[in-house]
PDB file of C-alpha atoms and ligand atoms in Angstrom:
ATOM      1  CA  UNK A   8      96.070 129.843 121.991  1.00 72.00           C
ATOM      2  CA  UNK A   9      98.121 132.805 120.785  1.00 81.00           C
ATOM      3  CA  UNK A  10      96.256 135.822 119.378  1.00 88.00           C
ATOM      4  CA  UNK A  11      96.944 136.362 115.683  1.00 90.00           C
ATOM      5  CA  UNK A  12      95.748 138.874 113.102  1.00 95.00           C
ATOM      6  CA  UNK A  13      95.952 138.555 109.326  1.00 97.00           C
ATOM      7  CA  UNK A  14      98.422 141.054 107.871  1.00 97.00           C
ATOM      8  CA  UNK A  15      98.583 139.777 104.267  1.00 98.00           C
ATOM      9  CA  UNK A  16      95.850 137.499 102.938  1.00 98.00           C
ATOM     10  CA  UNK A  17      96.562 134.399 100.880  1.00 98.00           C
ATOM     11  CA  UNK A  18      94.757 136.051  97.936  1.00 98.00           C
ATOM     12  CA  UNK A  19      97.060 139.086  98.116  1.00 98.00           C
ATOM     13  CA  UNK A  20     100.055 136.757  98.416  1.00 98.00           C
ATOM     14  CA  UNK A  21      98.939 134.838  95.357  1.00 98.00           C
ATOM     15  CA  UNK A  22      98.615 138.025  93.283  1.00 98.00           C
ATOM     16  CA  UNK A  23     101.976 139.384  94.399  1.00 98.00           C
ATOM     17  CA  UNK A  24     103.831 136.110  93.800  1.00 98.00           C
ATOM     18  CA  UNK A  25     102.413 136.071  90.259  1.00 98.00           C
ATOM     19  CA  UNK A  26     103.635 139.666  89.714  1.00 98.00           C
ATOM     20  CA  UNK A  27     107.151 138.871  90.944  1.00 98.00           C
ATOM     21  CA  UNK A  28     107.232 135.685  88.885  1.00 98.00           C
ATOM     22  CA  UNK A  29     106.364 137.691  85.761  1.00 98.00           C
ATOM     23  CA  UNK A  30     109.170 140.190  86.401  1.00 98.00           C
ATOM     24  CA  UNK A  31     111.686 137.406  87.075  1.00 98.00           C
ATOM     25  CA  UNK A  32     110.540 135.513  83.984  1.00 98.00           C
ATOM     26  CA  UNK A  33     111.108 138.625  81.859  1.00 98.00           C
ATOM     27  CA  UNK A  34     114.515 139.339  83.405  1.00 98.00           C
ATOM     28  CA  UNK A  35     115.772 135.799  82.804  1.00 98.00           C
ATOM     29  CA  UNK A  36     114.051 135.180  79.473  1.00 97.00           C
ATOM     30  CA  UNK A  37     115.839 132.489  77.476  1.00 96.00           C
ATOM     31  CA  UNK A  38     118.209 131.679  80.320  1.00 97.00           C
ATOM     32  CA  UNK A  39     118.402 128.771  82.704  1.00 96.00           C
ATOM     33  CA  UNK A  40     118.163 129.678  86.379  1.00 98.00           C
ATOM     34  CA  UNK A  41     119.069 127.821  89.543  1.00 98.00           C
ATOM     35  CA  UNK A  42     116.814 128.784  92.447  1.00 98.00           C
ATOM     36  CA  UNK A  43     118.388 128.299  95.866  1.00 98.00           C
ATOM     37  CA  UNK A  44     115.888 128.253  98.723  1.00 98.00           C
ATOM     38  CA  UNK A  45     116.987 128.917 102.297  1.00 98.00           C
ATOM     39  CA  UNK A  46     115.515 126.327 104.650  1.00 98.00           C
ATOM     40  CA  UNK A  47     113.295 126.140 106.326  1.00 97.00           C
ATOM     41  CA  UNK A  48     111.185 129.263 105.920  1.00 97.00           C
ATOM     42  CA  UNK A  49     111.474 129.694 102.143  1.00 98.00           C
ATOM     43  CA  UNK A  50     109.940 126.376 101.162  1.00 98.00           C
ATOM     44  CA  UNK A  51     106.362 127.645 100.750  1.00 98.00           C
ATOM     45  CA  UNK A  52     107.254 130.792  98.806  1.00 98.00           C
ATOM     46  CA  UNK A  53     109.695 128.847  96.636  1.00 98.00           C
ATOM     47  CA  UNK A  54     107.066 126.218  95.810  1.00 98.00           C
ATOM     48  CA  UNK A  55     104.579 128.889  94.741  1.00 98.00           C
ATOM     49  CA  UNK A  56     107.154 130.951  92.863  1.00 98.00           C
ATOM     50  CA  UNK A  57     108.558 128.171  90.669  1.00 98.00           C
ATOM     51  CA  UNK A  58     105.076 127.177  89.561  1.00 97.00           C
ATOM     52  CA  UNK A  59     104.417 130.734  88.362  1.00 98.00           C
ATOM     53  CA  UNK A  60     107.714 131.247  86.524  1.00 97.00           C
ATOM     54  CA  UNK A  61     107.746 130.852  82.751  1.00 95.00           C
ATOM     55  CA  UNK A  62     111.311 129.651  82.838  1.00 95.00           C
ATOM     56  CA  UNK A  63     113.441 126.566  82.759  1.00 92.00           C
ATOM     57  CA  UNK A  64     114.660 126.410  86.343  1.00 95.00           C
ATOM     58  CA  UNK A  65     116.343 123.980  88.693  1.00 97.00           C
ATOM     59  CA  UNK A  66     116.186 124.060  92.470  1.00 98.00           C
ATOM     60  CA  UNK A  67     118.492 123.458  95.382  1.00 98.00           C
ATOM     61  CA  UNK A  68     118.377 124.269  99.091  1.00 98.00           C
ATOM     62  CA  UNK A  69     120.736 125.546 101.745  1.00 98.00           C
ATOM     63  CA  UNK A  70     120.287 125.663 105.488  1.00 98.00           C
ATOM     64  CA  UNK A  71     121.999 128.247 107.658  1.00 96.00           C
ATOM     65  CA  UNK A  72     122.312 128.727 111.395  1.00 92.00           C
ATOM     66  CA  UNK A  73     123.680 131.475 113.566  1.00 86.00           C
ATOM     67  CA  UNK A  74     126.158 130.722 116.306  1.00 76.00           C
ATOM     68  CA  UNK A  75     125.163 131.630 119.838  1.00 61.00           C
ATOM     69  CA  UNK A  76     123.315 130.200 122.759  1.00 53.00           C
ATOM     70  CA  UNK A  77     119.579 130.270 123.405  1.00 52.00           C
ATOM     71  CA  UNK A  78     117.919 133.363 122.047  1.00 52.00           C
ATOM     72  CA  UNK A  79     121.093 135.442 121.928  1.00 54.00           C
ATOM     73  CA  UNK A  80     122.630 135.334 118.488  1.00 57.00           C
ATOM     74  CA  UNK A  81     126.236 136.339 117.957  1.00 65.00           C
ATOM     75  CA  UNK A  82     125.427 137.406 114.414  1.00 72.00           C
ATOM     76  CA  UNK A  83     127.864 134.844 112.987  1.00 88.00           C
ATOM     77  CA  UNK A  84     126.301 132.560 110.432  1.00 94.00           C
ATOM     78  CA  UNK A  85     127.320 129.091 109.296  1.00 94.00           C
ATOM     79  CA  UNK A  86     126.126 126.700 106.603  1.00 96.00           C
ATOM     80  CA  UNK A  87     124.635 123.568 108.168  1.00 96.00           C
ATOM     81  CA  UNK A  88     123.418 122.064 104.861  1.00 98.00           C
ATOM     82  CA  UNK A  89     125.128 123.176 101.689  1.00 98.00           C
ATOM     83  CA  UNK A  90     123.707 123.178  98.178  1.00 98.00           C
ATOM     84  CA  UNK A  91     124.465 120.086  96.126  1.00 98.00           C
ATOM     85  CA  UNK A  92     124.812 121.848  92.769  1.00 96.00           C
ATOM     86  CA  UNK A  93     128.011 123.466  91.453  1.00 97.00           C
ATOM     87  CA  UNK A  94     127.120 127.088  90.597  1.00 98.00           C
ATOM     88  CA  UNK A  95     130.171 128.239  88.658  1.00 98.00           C
ATOM     89  CA  UNK A  96     128.965 130.025  85.528  1.00 98.00           C
ATOM     90  CA  UNK A  97     125.279 129.651  86.428  1.00 98.00           C
ATOM     91  CA  UNK A  98     122.479 132.153  86.916  1.00 98.00           C
ATOM     92  CA  UNK A  99     121.623 131.845  90.585  1.00 98.00           C
ATOM     93  CA  UNK A 100     118.583 133.286  92.308  1.00 98.00           C
ATOM     94  CA  UNK A 101     118.444 132.968  96.098  1.00 98.00           C
ATOM     95  CA  UNK A 102     114.892 132.651  97.412  1.00 98.00           C
ATOM     96  CA  UNK A 103     114.203 133.649 101.009  1.00 98.00           C
ATOM     97  CA  UNK A 104     111.098 134.143 103.127  1.00 98.00           C
ATOM     98  CA  UNK A 105     112.223 137.216 105.057  1.00 98.00           C
ATOM     99  CA  UNK A 106     115.128 139.619 105.401  1.00 97.00           C
ATOM    100  CA  UNK A 107     115.404 141.100 108.837  1.00 95.00           C
ATOM    101  CA  UNK A 108     118.866 142.160 110.129  1.00 94.00           C
ATOM    102  CA  UNK A 109     120.290 141.221 106.723  1.00 96.00           C
ATOM    103  CA  UNK A 110     123.030 139.082 108.318  1.00 95.00           C
ATOM    104  CA  UNK A 111     121.856 135.770 106.842  1.00 96.00           C
ATOM    105  CA  UNK A 112     121.601 136.960 103.262  1.00 97.00           C
ATOM    106  CA  UNK A 113     124.766 139.088 103.359  1.00 97.00           C
ATOM    107  CA  UNK A 114     126.656 136.012 104.531  1.00 97.00           C
ATOM    108  CA  UNK A 115     125.157 133.688 101.917  1.00 98.00           C
ATOM    109  CA  UNK A 116     125.661 136.123  99.040  1.00 98.00           C
ATOM    110  CA  UNK A 117     129.345 136.504  99.923  1.00 97.00           C
ATOM    111  CA  UNK A 118     129.786 132.726 100.250  1.00 97.00           C
ATOM    112  CA  UNK A 119     128.122 131.987  96.914  1.00 98.00           C
ATOM    113  CA  UNK A 120     130.020 134.757  95.092  1.00 98.00           C
ATOM    114  CA  UNK A 121     133.243 132.909  95.959  1.00 98.00           C
ATOM    115  CA  UNK A 122     131.964 130.033  93.798  1.00 98.00           C
ATOM    116  CA  UNK A 123     131.911 132.284  90.738  1.00 98.00           C
ATOM    117  CA  UNK A 124     128.319 132.137  89.446  1.00 98.00           C
ATOM    118  CA  UNK A 125     127.537 133.947  86.187  1.00 98.00           C
ATOM    119  CA  UNK A 126     124.915 136.025  88.011  1.00 98.00           C
ATOM    120  CA  UNK A 127     123.616 136.121  91.570  1.00 98.00           C
ATOM    121  CA  UNK A 128     120.388 137.793  92.652  1.00 98.00           C
ATOM    122  CA  UNK A 129     118.112 137.599  95.679  1.00 98.00           C
ATOM    123  CA  UNK A 130     114.329 137.337  95.861  1.00 98.00           C
ATOM    124  CA  UNK A 131     112.720 137.816  99.275  1.00 98.00           C
ATOM    125  CA  UNK A 132     109.073 137.487 100.105  1.00 98.00           C
ATOM    126  CA  UNK A 133     109.089 139.884 103.081  1.00 98.00           C
ATOM    127  CA  UNK A 134     111.441 142.756 103.848  1.00 98.00           C
ATOM    128  CA  UNK A 135     111.705 144.337 107.310  1.00 97.00           C
ATOM    129  CA  UNK A 136     113.992 147.198 106.329  1.00 96.00           C
ATOM    130  CA  UNK A 137     113.929 148.959 109.695  1.00 96.00           C
ATOM    131  CA  UNK A 138     115.607 145.966 111.370  1.00 95.00           C
ATOM    132  CA  UNK A 139     118.830 145.975 109.327  1.00 96.00           C
ATOM    133  CA  UNK A 140     122.123 145.555 111.134  1.00 94.00           C
ATOM    134  CA  UNK A 141     124.059 145.386 107.889  1.00 94.00           C
ATOM    135  CA  UNK A 142     123.177 147.066 104.588  1.00 95.00           C
ATOM    136  CA  UNK A 143     121.365 144.634 102.327  1.00 97.00           C
ATOM    137  CA  UNK A 144     119.065 145.151  99.363  1.00 98.00           C
ATOM    138  CA  UNK A 145     117.195 142.342  97.640  1.00 98.00           C
ATOM    139  CA  UNK A 146     116.635 142.401  93.877  1.00 98.00           C
ATOM    140  CA  UNK A 147     113.018 141.249  94.121  1.00 98.00           C
ATOM    141  CA  UNK A 148     110.766 141.948  97.127  1.00 98.00           C
ATOM    142  CA  UNK A 149     107.257 140.645  97.750  1.00 98.00           C
ATOM    143  CA  UNK A 150     106.164 142.987 100.526  1.00 98.00           C
ATOM    144  CA  UNK A 151     107.844 145.553 102.746  1.00 98.00           C
ATOM    145  CA  UNK A 152     106.557 145.079 106.280  1.00 97.00           C
ATOM    146  CA  UNK A 153     106.998 146.953 109.562  1.00 95.00           C
ATOM    147  CA  UNK A 154     108.816 145.471 112.546  1.00 95.00           C
ATOM    148  CA  UNK A 155     106.090 143.069 113.626  1.00 95.00           C
ATOM    149  CA  UNK A 156     106.320 139.435 114.630  1.00 95.00           C
ATOM    150  CA  UNK A 157     104.837 137.567 111.680  1.00 97.00           C
ATOM    151  CA  UNK A 158     104.098 133.906 111.024  1.00 97.00           C
ATOM    152  CA  UNK A 159     102.553 131.810 108.274  1.00 98.00           C
ATOM    153  CA  UNK A 160     103.418 131.113 104.626  1.00 98.00           C
ATOM    154  CA  UNK A 161     106.544 129.265 105.806  1.00 98.00           C
ATOM    155  CA  UNK A 162     107.426 131.555 108.719  1.00 97.00           C
ATOM    156  CA  UNK A 163     107.287 130.121 112.204  1.00 96.00           C
ATOM    157  CA  UNK A 164     107.025 130.893 115.872  1.00 94.00           C
ATOM    158  CA  UNK A 165     108.886 128.142 117.727  1.00 94.00           C
ATOM    159  CA  UNK A 166     108.357 125.926 114.647  1.00 95.00           C
ATOM    160  CA  UNK A 167     104.568 126.468 114.692  1.00 95.00           C
ATOM    161  CA  UNK A 168     102.331 128.187 112.138  1.00 96.00           C
ATOM    162  CA  UNK A 169     104.455 127.630 109.006  1.00 97.00           C
ATOM    163  CA  UNK A 170     101.366 126.010 107.455  1.00 98.00           C
ATOM    164  CA  UNK A 171      99.129 129.106 107.676  1.00 97.00           C
ATOM    165  CA  UNK A 172      98.184 130.329 104.176  1.00 98.00           C
ATOM    166  CA  UNK A 173      98.132 134.021 105.240  1.00 98.00           C
ATOM    167  CA  UNK A 174     100.861 136.139 106.804  1.00 98.00           C
ATOM    168  CA  UNK A 175      99.649 136.761 110.348  1.00 97.00           C
ATOM    169  CA  UNK A 176     100.913 139.048 113.050  1.00 97.00           C
ATOM    170  CA  UNK A 177     101.229 137.599 116.526  1.00 95.00           C
ATOM    171  CA  UNK A 178      99.536 140.091 118.814  1.00 89.00           C
ATOM    172  CA  UNK A 179     100.483 138.516 122.117  1.00 76.00           C
ATOM    173  CA  UNK A 180     103.710 140.400 122.794  1.00 65.00           C
ATOM    174  CA  UNK A 181     104.208 138.721 126.173  1.00 69.00           C
ATOM    175  CA  UNK A 182     104.276 135.275 124.558  1.00 63.00           C
ATOM    176  CA  UNK A 183     106.828 136.392 122.002  1.00 67.00           C
ATOM    177  CA  UNK A 184     109.024 138.066 124.601  1.00 62.00           C
ATOM    178  CA  UNK A 185     108.992 135.117 126.957  1.00 51.00           C
ATOM    179  CA  UNK A 186     109.425 132.350 124.441  1.00 48.00           C
ATOM    180  CA  UNK A 187     111.478 133.862 121.676  1.00 47.00           C
ATOM    181  CA  UNK A 188     113.333 136.848 123.045  1.00 40.00           C
ATOM    182  CA  UNK A 189     113.651 138.475 119.637  1.00 42.00           C
ATOM    183  CA  UNK A 190     111.535 140.662 117.459  1.00 40.00           C
ATOM    184  CA  UNK A 191     110.650 138.973 114.234  1.00 38.00           C
TER     185      UNK A 191
HETATM  186  C1  PRP B 228     114.831 133.452 109.486  1.00 77.95           C
HETATM  187  C2  PRP B 228     114.500 133.713 108.034  1.00 77.95           C
HETATM  188  C3  PRP B 228     115.826 134.140 107.468  1.00 77.95           C
HETATM  189  C4  PRP B 228     116.505 134.825 108.621  1.00 77.95           C
HETATM  190  C5  PRP B 228     116.388 136.311 108.443  1.00 77.95           C
HETATM  191  O1  PRP B 228     115.314 132.158 109.585  1.00 77.95           O
HETATM  192  O2  PRP B 228     114.010 132.586 107.403  1.00 77.95           O
HETATM  193  O3  PRP B 228     116.601 133.054 107.033  1.00 77.95           O
HETATM  194  O4  PRP B 228     115.828 134.412 109.818  1.00 77.95           O
HETATM  195  O5  PRP B 228     117.014 136.959 109.468  1.00 77.95           O
HETATM  196  P1  PRP B 228     118.222 137.972 109.320  1.00 77.95           P
HETATM  197  O6  PRP B 228     117.973 138.878 108.147  1.00 77.95           O
HETATM  198  O7  PRP B 228     118.143 138.708 110.649  1.00 77.95           O
HETATM  199  O8  PRP B 228     119.496 137.205 109.200  1.00 77.95           O
HETATM  200  P2  PRP B 228     115.298 131.307 110.894  1.00 77.95           P
HETATM  201  O9  PRP B 228     116.661 131.365 111.520  1.00 77.95           O
HETATM  202  O10 PRP B 228     114.147 131.721 111.769  1.00 77.95           O
HETATM  203  O11 PRP B 228     115.119 129.833 110.346  1.00 77.95           O
HETATM  204  P3  PRP B 228     113.896 129.138 109.569  1.00 77.95           P
HETATM  205  O12 PRP B 228     113.906 129.672 108.155  1.00 77.95           O
HETATM  206  O13 PRP B 228     114.243 127.702 109.637  1.00 77.95           O
HETATM  207  O14 PRP B 228     112.617 129.484 110.298  1.00 77.95           O
END
């Protein structure tokens, strides 16, 4: 069993998601919004967020993957499951669990801009600013966190622990190094 420590409790998450939802609801008052969740990690945050918004919103999902073999990523991203909704002229809000190097979101934002939405913003639950490889700033941020390997609330370690209600830090650095080869 891997050693884990709670970094952000589910109660703190609940309060913060409500705060962000209030800000988003104010910013988009009277408008219709399409929320685009990035699979898989964003599904928990997205589910909580939409239920706290006081807005008429629709949802869609995209799945992205980075090229490369094993644990070594080339940094090139591709869409493996596209959204099913045309976004031309729409207010689009991308919802993501975490921004790390910034490569995933920079790629998606550029791709979606080509489809000519009326507005395009990004809401991330966690932001690891010190890990950026490309400049990227989200419009809404749940929590800024240091460069620690975190799981729970949708985030995984080898597909495990997405179900945890808290954000937990994995303390067993050997396990992470051996099995994952990357710091996240
Ligand atoms: C994670 C996370 C983001 C991305 C962030 O996804 O959900 O999509 O990495 O990293 P970046 O800022 O360095 O690009 P992951 O590939 O682990 O897939 P998952 O959401 O299915 O767990």
